[in-house]
mmCIF file of C-alpha atoms in Angstrom:
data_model
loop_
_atom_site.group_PDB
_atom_site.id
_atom_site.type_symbol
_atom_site.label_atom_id
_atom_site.label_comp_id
_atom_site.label_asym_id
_atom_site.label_seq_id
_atom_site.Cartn_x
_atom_site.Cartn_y
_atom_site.Cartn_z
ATOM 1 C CA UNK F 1 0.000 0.000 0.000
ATOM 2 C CA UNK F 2 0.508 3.795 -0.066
ATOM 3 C CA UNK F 3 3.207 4.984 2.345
ATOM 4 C CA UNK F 4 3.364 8.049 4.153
ATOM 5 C CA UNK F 5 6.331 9.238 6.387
ATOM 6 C CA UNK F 6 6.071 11.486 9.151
ATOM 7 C CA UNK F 7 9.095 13.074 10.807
ATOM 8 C CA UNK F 8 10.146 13.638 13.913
ATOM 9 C CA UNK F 9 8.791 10.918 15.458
ATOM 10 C CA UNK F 10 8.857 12.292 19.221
ATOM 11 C CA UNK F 11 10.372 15.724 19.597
ATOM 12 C CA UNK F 12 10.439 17.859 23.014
ATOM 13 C CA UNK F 13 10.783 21.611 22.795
ATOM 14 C CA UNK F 14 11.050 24.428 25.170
ATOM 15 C CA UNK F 15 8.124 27.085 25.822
ATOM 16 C CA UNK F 16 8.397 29.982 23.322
ATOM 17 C CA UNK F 17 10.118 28.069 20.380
ATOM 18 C CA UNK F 18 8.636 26.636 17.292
ATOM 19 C CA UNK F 19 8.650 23.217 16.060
ATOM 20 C CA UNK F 20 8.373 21.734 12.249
ATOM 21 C CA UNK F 21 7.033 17.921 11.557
ATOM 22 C CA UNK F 22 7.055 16.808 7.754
ATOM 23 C CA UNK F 23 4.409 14.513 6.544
ATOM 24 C CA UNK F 24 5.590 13.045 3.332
ATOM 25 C CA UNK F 25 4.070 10.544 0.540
ATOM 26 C CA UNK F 26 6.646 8.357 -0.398
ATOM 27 C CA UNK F 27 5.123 6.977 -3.692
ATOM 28 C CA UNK F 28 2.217 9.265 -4.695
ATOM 29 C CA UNK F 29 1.430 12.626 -4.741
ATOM 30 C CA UNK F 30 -1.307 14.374 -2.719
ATOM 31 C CA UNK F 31 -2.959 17.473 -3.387
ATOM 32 C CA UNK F 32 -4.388 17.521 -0.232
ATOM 33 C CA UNK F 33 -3.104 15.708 3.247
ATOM 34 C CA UNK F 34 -5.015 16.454 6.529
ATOM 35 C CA UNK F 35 -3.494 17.324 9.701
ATOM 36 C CA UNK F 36 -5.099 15.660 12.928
ATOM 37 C CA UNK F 37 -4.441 15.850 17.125
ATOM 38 C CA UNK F 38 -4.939 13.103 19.447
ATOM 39 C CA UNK F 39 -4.931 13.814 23.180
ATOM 40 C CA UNK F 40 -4.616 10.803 25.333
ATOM 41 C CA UNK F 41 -6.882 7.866 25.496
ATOM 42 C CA UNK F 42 -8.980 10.078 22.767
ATOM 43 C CA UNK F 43 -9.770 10.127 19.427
ATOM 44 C CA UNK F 44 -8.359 11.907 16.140
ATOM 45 C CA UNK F 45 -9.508 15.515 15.528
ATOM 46 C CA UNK F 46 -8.853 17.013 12.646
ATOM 47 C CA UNK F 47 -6.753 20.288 12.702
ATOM 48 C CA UNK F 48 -6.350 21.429 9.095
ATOM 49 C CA UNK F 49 -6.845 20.026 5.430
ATOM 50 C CA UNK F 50 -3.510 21.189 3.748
ATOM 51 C CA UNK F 51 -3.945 22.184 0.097
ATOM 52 C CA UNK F 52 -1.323 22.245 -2.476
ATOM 53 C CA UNK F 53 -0.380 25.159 -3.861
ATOM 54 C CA UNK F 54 -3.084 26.922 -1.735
ATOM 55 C CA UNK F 55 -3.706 27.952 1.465
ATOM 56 C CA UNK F 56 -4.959 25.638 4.118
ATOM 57 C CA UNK F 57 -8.677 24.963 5.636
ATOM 58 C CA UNK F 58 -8.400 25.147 9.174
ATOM 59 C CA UNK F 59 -11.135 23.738 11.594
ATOM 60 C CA UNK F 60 -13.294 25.951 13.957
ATOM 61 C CA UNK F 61 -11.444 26.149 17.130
ATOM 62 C CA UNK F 62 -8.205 26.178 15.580
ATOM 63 C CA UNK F 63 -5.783 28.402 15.220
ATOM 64 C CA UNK F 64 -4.514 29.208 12.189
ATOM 65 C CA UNK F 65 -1.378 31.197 13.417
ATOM 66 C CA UNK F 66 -0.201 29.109 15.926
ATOM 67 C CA UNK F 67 -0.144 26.220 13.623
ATOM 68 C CA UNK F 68 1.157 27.195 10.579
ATOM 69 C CA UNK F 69 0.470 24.727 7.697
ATOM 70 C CA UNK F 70 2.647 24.630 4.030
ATOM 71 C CA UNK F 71 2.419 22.524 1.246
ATOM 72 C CA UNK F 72 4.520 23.269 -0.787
ATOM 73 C CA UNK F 73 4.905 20.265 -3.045
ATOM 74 C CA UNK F 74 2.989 17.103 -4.234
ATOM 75 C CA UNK F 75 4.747 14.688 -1.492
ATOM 76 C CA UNK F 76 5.305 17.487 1.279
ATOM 77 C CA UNK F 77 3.178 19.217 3.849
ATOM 78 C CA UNK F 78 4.792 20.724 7.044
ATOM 79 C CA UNK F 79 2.854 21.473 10.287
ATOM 80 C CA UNK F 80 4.655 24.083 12.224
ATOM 81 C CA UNK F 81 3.332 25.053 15.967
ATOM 82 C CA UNK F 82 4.371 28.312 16.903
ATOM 83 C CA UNK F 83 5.341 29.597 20.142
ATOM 84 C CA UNK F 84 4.423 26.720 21.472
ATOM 85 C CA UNK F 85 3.121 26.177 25.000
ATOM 86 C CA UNK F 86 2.640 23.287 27.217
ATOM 87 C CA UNK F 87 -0.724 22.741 26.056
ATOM 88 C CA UNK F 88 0.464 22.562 22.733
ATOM 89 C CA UNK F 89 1.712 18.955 23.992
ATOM 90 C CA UNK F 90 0.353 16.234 21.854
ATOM 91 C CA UNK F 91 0.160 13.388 19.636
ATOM 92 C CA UNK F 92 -0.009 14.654 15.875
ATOM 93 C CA UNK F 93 -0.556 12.732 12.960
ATOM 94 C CA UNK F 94 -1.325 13.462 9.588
ATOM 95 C CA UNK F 95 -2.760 11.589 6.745
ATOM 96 C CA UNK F 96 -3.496 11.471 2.787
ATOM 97 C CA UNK F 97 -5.579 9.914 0.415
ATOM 98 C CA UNK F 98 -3.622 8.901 -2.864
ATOM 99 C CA UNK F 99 -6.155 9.831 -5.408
ATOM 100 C CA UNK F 100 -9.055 11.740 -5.323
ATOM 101 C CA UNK F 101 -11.609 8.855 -5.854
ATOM 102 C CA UNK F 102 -9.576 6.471 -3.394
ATOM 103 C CA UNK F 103 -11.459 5.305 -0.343
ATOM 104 C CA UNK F 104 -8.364 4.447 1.561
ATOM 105 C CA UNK F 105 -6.138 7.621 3.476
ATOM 106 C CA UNK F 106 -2.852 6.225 4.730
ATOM 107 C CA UNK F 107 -1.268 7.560 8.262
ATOM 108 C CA UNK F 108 2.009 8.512 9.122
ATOM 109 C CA UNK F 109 3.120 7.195 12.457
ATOM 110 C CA UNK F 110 2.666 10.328 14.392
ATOM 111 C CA UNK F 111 4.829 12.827 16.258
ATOM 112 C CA UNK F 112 4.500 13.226 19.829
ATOM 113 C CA UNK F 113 5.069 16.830 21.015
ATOM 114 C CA UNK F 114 6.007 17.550 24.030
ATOM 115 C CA UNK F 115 6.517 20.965 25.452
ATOM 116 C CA UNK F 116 8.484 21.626 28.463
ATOM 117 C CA UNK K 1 -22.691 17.285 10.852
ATOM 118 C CA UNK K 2 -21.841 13.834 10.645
ATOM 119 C CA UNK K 3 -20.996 12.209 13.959
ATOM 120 C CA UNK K 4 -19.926 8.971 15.160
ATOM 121 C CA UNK K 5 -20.736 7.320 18.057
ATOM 122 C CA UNK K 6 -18.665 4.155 20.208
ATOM 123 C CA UNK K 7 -20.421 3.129 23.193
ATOM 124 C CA UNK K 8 -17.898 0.896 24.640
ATOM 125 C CA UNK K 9 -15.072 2.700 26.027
ATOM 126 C CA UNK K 10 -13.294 -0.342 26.650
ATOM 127 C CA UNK K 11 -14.015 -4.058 25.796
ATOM 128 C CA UNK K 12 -12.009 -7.805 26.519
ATOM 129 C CA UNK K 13 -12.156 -10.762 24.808
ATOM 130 C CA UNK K 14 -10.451 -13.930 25.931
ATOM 131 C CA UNK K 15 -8.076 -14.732 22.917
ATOM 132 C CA UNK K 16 -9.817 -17.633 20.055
ATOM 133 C CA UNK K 17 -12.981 -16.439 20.727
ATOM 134 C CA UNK K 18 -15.603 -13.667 19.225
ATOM 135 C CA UNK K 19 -16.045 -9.930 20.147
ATOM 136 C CA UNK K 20 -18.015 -7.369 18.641
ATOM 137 C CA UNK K 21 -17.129 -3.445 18.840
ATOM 138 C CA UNK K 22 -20.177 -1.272 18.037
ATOM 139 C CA UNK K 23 -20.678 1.831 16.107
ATOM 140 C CA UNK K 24 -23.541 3.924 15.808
ATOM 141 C CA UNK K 25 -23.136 7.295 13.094
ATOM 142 C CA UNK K 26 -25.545 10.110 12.214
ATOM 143 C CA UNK K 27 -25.495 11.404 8.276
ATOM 144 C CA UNK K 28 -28.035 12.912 6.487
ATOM 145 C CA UNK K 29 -25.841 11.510 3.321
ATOM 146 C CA UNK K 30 -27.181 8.379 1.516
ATOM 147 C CA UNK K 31 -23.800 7.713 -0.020
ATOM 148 C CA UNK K 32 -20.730 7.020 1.923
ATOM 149 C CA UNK K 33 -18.051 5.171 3.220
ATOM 150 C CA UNK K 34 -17.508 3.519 6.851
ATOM 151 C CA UNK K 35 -14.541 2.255 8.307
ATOM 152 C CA UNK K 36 -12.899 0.659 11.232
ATOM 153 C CA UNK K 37 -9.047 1.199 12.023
ATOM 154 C CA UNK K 38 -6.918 -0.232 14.531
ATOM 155 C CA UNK K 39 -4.388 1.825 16.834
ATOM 156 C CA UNK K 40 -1.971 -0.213 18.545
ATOM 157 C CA UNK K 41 0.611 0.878 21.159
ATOM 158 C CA UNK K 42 2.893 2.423 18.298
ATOM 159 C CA UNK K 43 0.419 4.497 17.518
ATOM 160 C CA UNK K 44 0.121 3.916 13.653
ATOM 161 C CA UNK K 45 -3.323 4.192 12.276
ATOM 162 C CA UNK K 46 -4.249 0.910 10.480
ATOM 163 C CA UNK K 47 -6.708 -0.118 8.279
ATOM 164 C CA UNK K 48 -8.958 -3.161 9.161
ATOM 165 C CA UNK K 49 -11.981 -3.358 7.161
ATOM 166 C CA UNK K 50 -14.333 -0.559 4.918
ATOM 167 C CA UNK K 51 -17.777 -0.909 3.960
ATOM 168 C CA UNK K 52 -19.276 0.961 0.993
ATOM 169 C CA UNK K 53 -22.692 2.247 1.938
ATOM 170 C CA UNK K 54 -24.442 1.027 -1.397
ATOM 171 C CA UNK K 55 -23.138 -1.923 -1.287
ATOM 172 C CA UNK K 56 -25.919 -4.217 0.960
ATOM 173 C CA UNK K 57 -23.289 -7.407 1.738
ATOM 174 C CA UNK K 58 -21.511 -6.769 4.672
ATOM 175 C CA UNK K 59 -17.639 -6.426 3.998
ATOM 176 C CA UNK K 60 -15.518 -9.336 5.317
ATOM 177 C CA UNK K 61 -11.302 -9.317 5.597
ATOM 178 C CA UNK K 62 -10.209 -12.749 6.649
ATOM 179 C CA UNK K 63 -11.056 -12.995 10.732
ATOM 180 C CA UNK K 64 -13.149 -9.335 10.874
ATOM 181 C CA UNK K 65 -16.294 -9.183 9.251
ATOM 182 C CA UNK K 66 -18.818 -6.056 10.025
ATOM 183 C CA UNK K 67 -22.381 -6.238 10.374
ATOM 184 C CA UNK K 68 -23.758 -2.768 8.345
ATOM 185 C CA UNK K 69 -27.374 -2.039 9.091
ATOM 186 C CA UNK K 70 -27.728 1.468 7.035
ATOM 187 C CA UNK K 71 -31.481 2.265 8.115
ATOM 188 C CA UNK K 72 -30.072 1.838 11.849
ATOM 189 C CA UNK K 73 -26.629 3.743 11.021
ATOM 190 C CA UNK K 74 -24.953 0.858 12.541
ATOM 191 C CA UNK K 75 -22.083 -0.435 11.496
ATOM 192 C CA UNK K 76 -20.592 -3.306 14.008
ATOM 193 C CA UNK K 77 -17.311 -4.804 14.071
ATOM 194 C CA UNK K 78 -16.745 -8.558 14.434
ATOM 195 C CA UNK K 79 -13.378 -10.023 15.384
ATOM 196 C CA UNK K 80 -13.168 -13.883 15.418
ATOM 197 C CA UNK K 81 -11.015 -16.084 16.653
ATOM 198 C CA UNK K 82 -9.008 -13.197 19.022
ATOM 199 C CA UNK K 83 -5.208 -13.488 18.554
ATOM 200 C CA UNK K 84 -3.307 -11.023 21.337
ATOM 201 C CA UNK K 85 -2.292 -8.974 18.835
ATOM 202 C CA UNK K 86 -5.904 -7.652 18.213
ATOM 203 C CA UNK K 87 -4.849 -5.716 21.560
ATOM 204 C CA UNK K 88 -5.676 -2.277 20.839
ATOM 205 C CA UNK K 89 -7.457 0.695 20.323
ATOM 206 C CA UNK K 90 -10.056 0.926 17.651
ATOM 207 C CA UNK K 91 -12.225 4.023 15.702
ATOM 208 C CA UNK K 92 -15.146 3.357 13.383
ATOM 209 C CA UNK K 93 -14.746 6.226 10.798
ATOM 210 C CA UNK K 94 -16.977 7.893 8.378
ATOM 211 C CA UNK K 95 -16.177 9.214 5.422
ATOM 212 C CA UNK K 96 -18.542 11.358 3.236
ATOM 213 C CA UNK K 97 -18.063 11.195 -0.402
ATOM 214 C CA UNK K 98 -16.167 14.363 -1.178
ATOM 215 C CA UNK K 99 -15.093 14.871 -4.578
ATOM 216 C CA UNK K 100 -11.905 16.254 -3.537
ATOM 217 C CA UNK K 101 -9.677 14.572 -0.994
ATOM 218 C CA UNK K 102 -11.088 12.814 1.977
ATOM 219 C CA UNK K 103 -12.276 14.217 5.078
ATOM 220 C CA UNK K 104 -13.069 11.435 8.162
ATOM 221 C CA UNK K 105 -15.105 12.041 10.996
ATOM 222 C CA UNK K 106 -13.624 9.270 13.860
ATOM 223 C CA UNK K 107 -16.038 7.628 16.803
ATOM 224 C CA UNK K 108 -13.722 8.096 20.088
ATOM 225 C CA UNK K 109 -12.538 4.739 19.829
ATOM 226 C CA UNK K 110 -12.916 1.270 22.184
ATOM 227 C CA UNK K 111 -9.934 0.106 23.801
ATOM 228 C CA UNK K 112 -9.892 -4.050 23.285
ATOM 229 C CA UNK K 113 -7.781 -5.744 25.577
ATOM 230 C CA UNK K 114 -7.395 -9.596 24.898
ATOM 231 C CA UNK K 115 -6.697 -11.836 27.466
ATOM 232 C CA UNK K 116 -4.606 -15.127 26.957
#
């Protein structure tokens, strides 16, 4: 099947930084890949749908300048939280479908963020 | 708004025999897709089974089988013969049928422990 690669896998950050995770597809191409948190012992919300070549949709609640979303190619979208705070700590995965009429979305593994 | 509904936090099954997860969704859609995925400890988002919503025979994939009743917006998962490594969490998904990319809507997920 499809593969997509998500990178870092775990990454810990200080209060006040920023930190950038890559979701790639490593044999298709994706116009779109979606961006999704998990809290603990909960299920996947979705963030953000990441366009490319456009800008992203972002989901009510969320904020679109604290996580800054590029996709700037066919195989790469990049999820960047911004001044992040402890509460920015989570589990983030992202996802894409590799065709537009394709049931099937394929995961990355996930990054867990954790902000100290 | 399309939800989805798991009303078994947490669920055991004593390994070789039969468990069944439910799911419960709300759409005003008449064509879809469902699906169940499979979160182990690593965190990577699995596929385990999809059902087509116009298609009436219930999807089967070798020991999980699902039991769609689309009047009742049910959609059940069946896992025979329990192995240990059925051990984890698992989402029922929707998925309406967007033209462009997909967008899913996740339950909150039952946690299946199997016991040897």
């Amino acid at each position: 099947g499809a593969v997509v690669s998500q990178h870092p896998s775990r990454v810990i950050c200080k209060s006040g930084t920023s930190v950038k995770i890559e979701c790639r597809s490593l044999d298709f191409q994706a116009t779109t890949m979606f961006w999704y948190r998990q809290f603990p012992k909960k299920s996947l919300m979705l963030m953000a749908t990441s366009n490319e070549g456009s800008k992203a949709t972002y989901e009510q609640g969320v904020e679109k300048d604290k996580f800054l979303i590029n996709h700037a190619s066919l195989t790469l979208s990049t999820l960047t939280v911004t001044s992040a705070h402890p509460e920015d700590s989570s589990f983030y995965i992202c996802s894409a479908p590799p065709g537009r009429m394709n049931t099937e979305a394929f995961f990355g593994q996930g990054t867990r963020l954790t902000v100290v | 708004a399309q939800t989805v509904t798991q009303s078994q936090p947490e669920m055991s099954v004593q390994e070789a025999e039969t468990v069944t997860l439910s799911c419960t969704y709300d759409t005003s859609e008449s064509d879809y897709y469902l699906f169940w995925y499979k979160q182990p400890p690593s965190r990577q988002m699995i596929l385990v089974i999809r059902q087509e919503a116009y298609k009436q025979q219930n999807a089967t994939e070798n020991r999980f089988s699902v039991n769609f009743q689309k009047a009742a917006k049910s959609f059940s998962l069946k896992i025979s013969d329990s192995q240990l490594g059925d051990a984890a969490m698992y989402f029922c998904a929707y998925r309406r049928l967007d033209n462009y990319g997909q967008n899913f809507v996740f339950g909150p997920g039952t946690r299946l422990s199997v016991l040897p």
